[in-house]
C-alpha positions as semicolon CSV with decimal commas, in nm:
position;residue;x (nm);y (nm);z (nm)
1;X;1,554;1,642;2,112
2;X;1,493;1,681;1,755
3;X;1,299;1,463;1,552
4;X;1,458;1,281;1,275
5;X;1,325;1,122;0,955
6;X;1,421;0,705;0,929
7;X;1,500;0,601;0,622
8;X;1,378;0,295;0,582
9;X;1,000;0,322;0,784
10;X;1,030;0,707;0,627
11;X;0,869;0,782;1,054
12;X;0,955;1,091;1,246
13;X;1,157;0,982;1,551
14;X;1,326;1,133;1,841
15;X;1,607;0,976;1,951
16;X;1,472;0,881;2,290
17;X;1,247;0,687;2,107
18;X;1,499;0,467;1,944
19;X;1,737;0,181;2,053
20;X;2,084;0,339;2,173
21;X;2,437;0,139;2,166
22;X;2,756;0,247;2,210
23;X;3,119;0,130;2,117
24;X;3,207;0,081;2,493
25;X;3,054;-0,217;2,690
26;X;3,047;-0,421;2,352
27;X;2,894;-0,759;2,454
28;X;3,175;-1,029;2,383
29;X;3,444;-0,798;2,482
30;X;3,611;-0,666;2,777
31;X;3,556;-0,268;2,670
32;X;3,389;-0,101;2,983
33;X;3,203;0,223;2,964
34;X;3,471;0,465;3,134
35;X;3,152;0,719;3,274
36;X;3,008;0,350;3,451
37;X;2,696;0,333;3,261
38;X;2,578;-0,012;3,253
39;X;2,382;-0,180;2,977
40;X;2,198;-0,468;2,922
41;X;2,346;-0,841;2,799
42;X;2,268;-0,719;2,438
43;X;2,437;-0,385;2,460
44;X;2,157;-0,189;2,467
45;X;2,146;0,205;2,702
46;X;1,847;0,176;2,928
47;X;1,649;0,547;2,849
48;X;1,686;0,682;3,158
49;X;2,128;0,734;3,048
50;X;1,996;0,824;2,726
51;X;2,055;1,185;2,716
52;X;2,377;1,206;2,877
53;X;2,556;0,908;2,688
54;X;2,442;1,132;2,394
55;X;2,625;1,421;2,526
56;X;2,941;1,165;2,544
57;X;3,255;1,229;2,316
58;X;3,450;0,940;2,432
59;X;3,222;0,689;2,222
60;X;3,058;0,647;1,918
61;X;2,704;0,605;1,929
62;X;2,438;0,366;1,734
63;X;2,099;0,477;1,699
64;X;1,837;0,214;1,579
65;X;1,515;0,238;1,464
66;X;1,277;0,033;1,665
67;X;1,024;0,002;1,366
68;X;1,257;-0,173;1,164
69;X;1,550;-0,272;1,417
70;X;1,798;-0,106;1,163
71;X;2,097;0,106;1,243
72;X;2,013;0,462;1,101
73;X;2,328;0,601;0,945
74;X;2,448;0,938;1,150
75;X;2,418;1,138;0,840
76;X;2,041;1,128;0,944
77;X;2,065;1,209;1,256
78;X;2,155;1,628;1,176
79;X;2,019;1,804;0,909
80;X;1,683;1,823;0,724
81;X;1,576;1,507;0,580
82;X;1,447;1,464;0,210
83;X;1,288;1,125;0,155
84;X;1,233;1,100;-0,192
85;X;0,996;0,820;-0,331
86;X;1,085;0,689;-0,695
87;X;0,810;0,489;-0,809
88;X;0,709;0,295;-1,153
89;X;0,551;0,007;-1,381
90;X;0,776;-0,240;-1,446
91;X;1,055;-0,199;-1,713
92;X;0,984;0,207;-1,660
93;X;1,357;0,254;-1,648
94;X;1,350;0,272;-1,238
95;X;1,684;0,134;-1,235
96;X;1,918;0,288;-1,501
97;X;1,745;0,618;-1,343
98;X;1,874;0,581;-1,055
99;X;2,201;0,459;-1,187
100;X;2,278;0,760;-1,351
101;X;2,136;1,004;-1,175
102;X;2,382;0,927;-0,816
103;X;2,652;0,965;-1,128
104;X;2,485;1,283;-1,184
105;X;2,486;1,427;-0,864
106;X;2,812;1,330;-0,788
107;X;3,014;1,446;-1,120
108;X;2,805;1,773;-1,217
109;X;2,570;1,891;-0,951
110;X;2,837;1,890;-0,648
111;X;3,067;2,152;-0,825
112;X;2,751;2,386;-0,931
113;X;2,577;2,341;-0,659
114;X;2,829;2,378;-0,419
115;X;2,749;2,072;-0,220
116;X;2,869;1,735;-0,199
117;X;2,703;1,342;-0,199
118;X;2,845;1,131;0,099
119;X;2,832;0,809;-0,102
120;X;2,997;0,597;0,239
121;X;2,731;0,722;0,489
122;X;2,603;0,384;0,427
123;X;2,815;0,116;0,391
124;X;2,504;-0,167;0,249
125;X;2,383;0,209;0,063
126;X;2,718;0,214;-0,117
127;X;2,776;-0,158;-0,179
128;X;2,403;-0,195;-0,349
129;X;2,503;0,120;-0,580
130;X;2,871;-0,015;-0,673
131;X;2,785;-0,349;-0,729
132;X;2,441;-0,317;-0,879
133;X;2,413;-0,013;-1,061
134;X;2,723;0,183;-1,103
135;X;2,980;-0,156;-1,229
136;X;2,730;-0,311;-1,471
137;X;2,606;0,029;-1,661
138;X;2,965;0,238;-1,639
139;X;3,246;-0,036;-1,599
140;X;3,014;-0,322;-1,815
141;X;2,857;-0,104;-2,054
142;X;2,517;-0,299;-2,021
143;X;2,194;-0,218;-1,865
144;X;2,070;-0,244;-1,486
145;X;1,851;-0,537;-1,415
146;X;1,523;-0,492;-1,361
147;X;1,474;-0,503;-0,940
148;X;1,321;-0,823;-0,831
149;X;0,956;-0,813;-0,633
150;X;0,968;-0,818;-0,220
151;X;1,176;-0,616;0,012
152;X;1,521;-0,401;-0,122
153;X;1,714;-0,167;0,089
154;X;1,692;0,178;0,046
155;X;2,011;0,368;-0,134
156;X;2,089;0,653;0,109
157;X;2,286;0,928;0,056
158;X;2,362;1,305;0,263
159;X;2,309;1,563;-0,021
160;X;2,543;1,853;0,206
161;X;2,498;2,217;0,095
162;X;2,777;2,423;0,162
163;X;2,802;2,852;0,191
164;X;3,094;3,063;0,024
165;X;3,334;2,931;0,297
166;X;3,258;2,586;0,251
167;X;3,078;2,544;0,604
168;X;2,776;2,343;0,553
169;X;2,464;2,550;0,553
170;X;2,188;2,250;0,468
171;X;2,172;1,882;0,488
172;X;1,932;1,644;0,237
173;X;1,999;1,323;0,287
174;X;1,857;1,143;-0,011
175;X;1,692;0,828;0,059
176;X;1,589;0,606;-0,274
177;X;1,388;0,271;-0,313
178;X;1,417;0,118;-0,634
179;X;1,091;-0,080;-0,572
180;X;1,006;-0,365;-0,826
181;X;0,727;-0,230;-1,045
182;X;0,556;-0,521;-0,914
183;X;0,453;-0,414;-0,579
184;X;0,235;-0,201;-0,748
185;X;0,012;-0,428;-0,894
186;X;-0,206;-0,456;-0,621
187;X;-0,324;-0,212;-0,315
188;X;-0,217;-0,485;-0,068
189;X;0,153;-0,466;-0,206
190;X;0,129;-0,089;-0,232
191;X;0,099;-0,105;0,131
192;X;0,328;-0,380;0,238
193;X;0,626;-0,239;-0,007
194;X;0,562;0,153;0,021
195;X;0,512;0,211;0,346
196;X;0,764;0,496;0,268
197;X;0,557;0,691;0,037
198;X;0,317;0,878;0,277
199;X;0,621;1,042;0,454
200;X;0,821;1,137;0,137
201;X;0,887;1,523;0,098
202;X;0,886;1,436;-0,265
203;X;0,789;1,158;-0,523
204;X;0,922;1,083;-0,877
205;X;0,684;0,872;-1,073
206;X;0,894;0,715;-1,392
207;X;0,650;0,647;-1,711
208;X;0,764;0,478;-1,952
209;X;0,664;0,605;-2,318
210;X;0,682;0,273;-2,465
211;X;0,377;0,158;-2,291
212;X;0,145;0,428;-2,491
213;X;-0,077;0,299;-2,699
214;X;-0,071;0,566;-2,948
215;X;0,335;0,524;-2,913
216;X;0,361;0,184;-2,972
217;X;0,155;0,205;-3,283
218;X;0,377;0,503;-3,463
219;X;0,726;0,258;-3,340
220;X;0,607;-0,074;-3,429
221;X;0,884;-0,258;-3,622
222;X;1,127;0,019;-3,571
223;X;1,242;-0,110;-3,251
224;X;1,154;-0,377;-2,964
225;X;0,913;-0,287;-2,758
226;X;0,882;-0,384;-2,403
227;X;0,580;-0,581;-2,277
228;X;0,303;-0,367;-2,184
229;X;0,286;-0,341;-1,776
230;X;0,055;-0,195;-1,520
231;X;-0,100;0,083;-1,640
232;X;0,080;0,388;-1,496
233;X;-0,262;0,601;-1,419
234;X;-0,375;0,251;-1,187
235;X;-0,015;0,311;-1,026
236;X;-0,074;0,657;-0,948
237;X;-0,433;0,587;-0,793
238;X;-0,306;0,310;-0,589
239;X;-0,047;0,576;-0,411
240;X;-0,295;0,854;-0,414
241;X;-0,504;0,629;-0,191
242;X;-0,209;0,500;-0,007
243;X;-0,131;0,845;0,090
244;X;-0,525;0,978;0,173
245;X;-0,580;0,642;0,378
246;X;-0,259;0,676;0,621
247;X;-0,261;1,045;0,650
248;X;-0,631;1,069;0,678
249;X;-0,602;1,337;0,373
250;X;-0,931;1,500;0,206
251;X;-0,809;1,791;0,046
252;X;-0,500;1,837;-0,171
253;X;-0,216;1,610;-0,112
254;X;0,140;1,824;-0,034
255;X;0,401;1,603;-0,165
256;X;0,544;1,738;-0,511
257;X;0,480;1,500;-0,722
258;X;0,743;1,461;-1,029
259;X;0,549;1,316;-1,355
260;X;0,897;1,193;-1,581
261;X;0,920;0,990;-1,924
262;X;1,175;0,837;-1,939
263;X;1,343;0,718;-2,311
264;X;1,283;0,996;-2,463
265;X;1,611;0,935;-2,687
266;X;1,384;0,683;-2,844
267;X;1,114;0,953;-2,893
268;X;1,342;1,161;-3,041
269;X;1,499;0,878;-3,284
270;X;1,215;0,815;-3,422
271;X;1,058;1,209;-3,462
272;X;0,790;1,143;-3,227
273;X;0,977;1,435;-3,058
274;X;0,990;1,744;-3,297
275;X;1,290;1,884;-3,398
276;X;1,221;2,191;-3,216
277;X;1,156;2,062;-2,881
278;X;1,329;2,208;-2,546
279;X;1,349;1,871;-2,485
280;X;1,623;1,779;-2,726
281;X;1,836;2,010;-2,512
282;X;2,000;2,030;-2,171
283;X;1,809;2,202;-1,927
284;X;1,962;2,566;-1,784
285;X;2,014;2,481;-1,475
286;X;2,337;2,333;-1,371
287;X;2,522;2,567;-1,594
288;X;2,359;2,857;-1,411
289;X;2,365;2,675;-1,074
290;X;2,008;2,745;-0,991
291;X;1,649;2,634;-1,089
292;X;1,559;2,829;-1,358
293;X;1,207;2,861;-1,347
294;X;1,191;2,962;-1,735
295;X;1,364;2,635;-1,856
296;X;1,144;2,439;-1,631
297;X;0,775;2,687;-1,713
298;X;0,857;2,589;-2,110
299;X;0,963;2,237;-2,022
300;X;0,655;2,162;-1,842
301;X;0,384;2,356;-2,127
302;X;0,536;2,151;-2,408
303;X;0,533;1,815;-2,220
304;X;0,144;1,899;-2,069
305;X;0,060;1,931;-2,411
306;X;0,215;1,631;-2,558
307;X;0,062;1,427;-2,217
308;X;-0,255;1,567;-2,383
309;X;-0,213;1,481;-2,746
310;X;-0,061;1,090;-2,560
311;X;-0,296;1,006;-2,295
312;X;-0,663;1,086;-2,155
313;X;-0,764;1,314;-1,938
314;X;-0,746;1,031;-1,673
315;X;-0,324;1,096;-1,604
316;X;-0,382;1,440;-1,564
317;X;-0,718;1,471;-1,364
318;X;-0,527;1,214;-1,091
319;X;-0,176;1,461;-1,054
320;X;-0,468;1,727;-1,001
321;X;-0,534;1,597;-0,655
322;X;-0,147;1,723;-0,548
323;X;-0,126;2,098;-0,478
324;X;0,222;2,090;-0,702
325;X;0,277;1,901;-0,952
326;X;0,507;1,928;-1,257
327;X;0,602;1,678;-1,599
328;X;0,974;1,666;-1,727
329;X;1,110;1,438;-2,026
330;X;1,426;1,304;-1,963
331;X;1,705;1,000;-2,124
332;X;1,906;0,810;-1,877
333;X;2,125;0,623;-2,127
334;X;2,133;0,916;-2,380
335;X;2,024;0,615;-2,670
336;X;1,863;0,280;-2,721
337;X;2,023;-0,003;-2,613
338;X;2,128;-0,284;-2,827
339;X;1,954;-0,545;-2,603
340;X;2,104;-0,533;-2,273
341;X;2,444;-0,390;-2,403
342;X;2,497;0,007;-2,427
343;X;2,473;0,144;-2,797
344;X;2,863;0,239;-2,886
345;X;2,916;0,180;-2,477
346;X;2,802;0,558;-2,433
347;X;2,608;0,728;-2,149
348;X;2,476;1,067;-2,260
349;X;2,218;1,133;-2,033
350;X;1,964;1,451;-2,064
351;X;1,731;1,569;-1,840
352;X;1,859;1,336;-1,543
353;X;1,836;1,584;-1,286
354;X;1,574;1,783;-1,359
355;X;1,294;1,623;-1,124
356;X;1,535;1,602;-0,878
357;X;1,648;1,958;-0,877
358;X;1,223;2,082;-0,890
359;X;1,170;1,881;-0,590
360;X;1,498;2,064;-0,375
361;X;1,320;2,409;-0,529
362;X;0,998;2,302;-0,397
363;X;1,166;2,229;-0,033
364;X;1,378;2,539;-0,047
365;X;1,766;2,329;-0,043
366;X;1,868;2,534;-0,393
367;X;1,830;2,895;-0,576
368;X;1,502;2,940;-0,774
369;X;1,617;3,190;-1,091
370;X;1,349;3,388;-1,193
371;X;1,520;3,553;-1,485
């Protein structure tokens, strides 16, 4: 059988390594299986009827992952999988991100893409995301709560790709943890809370410019500044070393790793941005339906070179130990918030989708543009 990817232990499984139920022989009810298979008084298939009750149309079937004892949602369970980690300090924007960028996907990217988001594969998936993220920053017009330390579930989402006849050609399913900044602190809650990140085919690390020394000088008594968090190089070292210890890496690491600031309408406010910047400026590629590797070549020079003028070399010698690596600036909100209420109730966002879109390049899902 094919192997799977679970998204919430991020394993490879086959599904005659996980817990099978079916909608016939329900305990508590008087449905019988019609082909006789018998179960035990919990409802669980013994493996040796495995195989054939998964051959069975008559049914629908529950597959569970026994690292976790979860149901895995059947969007999982064909396709390629895409586990993307989003990590971040504390107040780094994690949340709002996230917001938006399902909003992205699912009003811009489907129709230029030509794919669609299955926001119900996942009923808990799509009841975290309504209630939330999407009703307090669209319907509310104020900003998403910062996530709370200790376990979440994961927000999981079939990305489907479809061909000119609208049969579908590729499966992603998305899989997102909004972790609390906080289990980064240490590299006992690294490994407790991102268990996940070893077995991404992707990460997005969220830095928030505010926390920049050289930053928070130039915006002092301009506008409030957040409290200054784990340092985002410490974050980064704590996952490299996540990563090397459970994969037993020593050379390059092969995850893509996405390096994004986030607020950079406050950057731009304030001119720390120049006027001239790429980054004031949608990126190419939804309205040319591909990754253009130009946009994203000049996009990545200018912000290496403001990481330099920023930061250290300490940032930059870390992302060095992934063989591909790449640093986008993006805005969530589109503008600085007035507290925790929207400025003019507005979401412009820029940039959203950029690291996402790099990453489905990098695993061969959409069109790299070359010219």
């Amino acid at each position: 059988m094919a192997k799977f990817t679970c998204p919430y232990c991020y394993g490879e499984h086959q599904i005659k390594d996980c817990g099978l139920k079916c909608s016939f022989n329900i305990p508590g009810t008087d449905i019988t299986c019609k082909h006789g298979i018998s179960k035990d008084p919990d409802g669980w298939i013994s493996d040796e009827h495995k195989s054939k009750c998964m051959k069975c149309t008559d049914a629908r079937k529950r597959i569970y992952c026994t690292t976790v004892g979860k149901e895995v949602p059947s969007g999982f369970l064909a396709g390629s999988s895409l586990p993307i980690a989003l990590i971040g300090a504390k107040a780094s924007g994690k949340s709002n991100y996230i917001a938006v960028l399902i909003n992205e996907i699912r009003r811009k990217m489907t129709s230029r893409f030509n794919c669609t988001l299955d926001i119900s594969c996942s009923e808990e998936s799509k009841r975290y995301y309504d209630d939330y993220y999407y009703k307090p920053l669209y319907r509310d017009s104020r900003v998403v709560e910062g996530t709370d330390a200790g376990e979440i579930p994961p927000l999981i989402f079939p990305l489907r790709f479809m061909d000119s006849k609208n049969r579908i050609k590729k499966v992603s399913t998305l899989t997102f943890y909004d972790t609390a900044g906080e289990n980064f602190d240490s590299d006992d809650s690294v490994l407790v809370f991102n268990r996940y990140i070893p077995n991404s085919k992707g990460i997005i690390l969220l830095l928030d410019p505010l926390q920049i020394p050289s930053i928070r000088k130039q915006l002092q008594g301009k506008m409030p500044l957040p409290e200054m968090n784990t340092d985002v190089a410490e974050i980064l070292s704590r996952v490299i070393q996540n990563i090397r210890d459970v994969k037993n890496i020593r050379g390059t690491i092969k995850i893509p790793l996405a390096l994004a600031f986030t607020k950079s309408d406050a950057l731009e406010k304030f001119g720390i941005i120049p006027p001239g910047s790429c980054l004031r400026d949608e990126s190419e590629h939804l309205s040319r339906g591909g990754f253009v590797l130009s946009d994203f070549e000049n996009t990545n020079i200018e912000m290496s070179a403001i990481l330099e003028n920023w930061l250290d070399d300490e940032l930059l010698q870390m992302m060095k130990q992934f063989s591909k690596y790449s640093i986008f600036g993006l805005s969530a909100l589109g503008g600085v918030p007035d507290g925790s209420k929207l400025h003019n109730a507005e979401i412009t966002p820029k940039r959203v989708l950029d690291p996402l879109l790099w990453i489905l390049a990098e695993n061969n899902f959409i069109t790299t543009i070359k010219k």
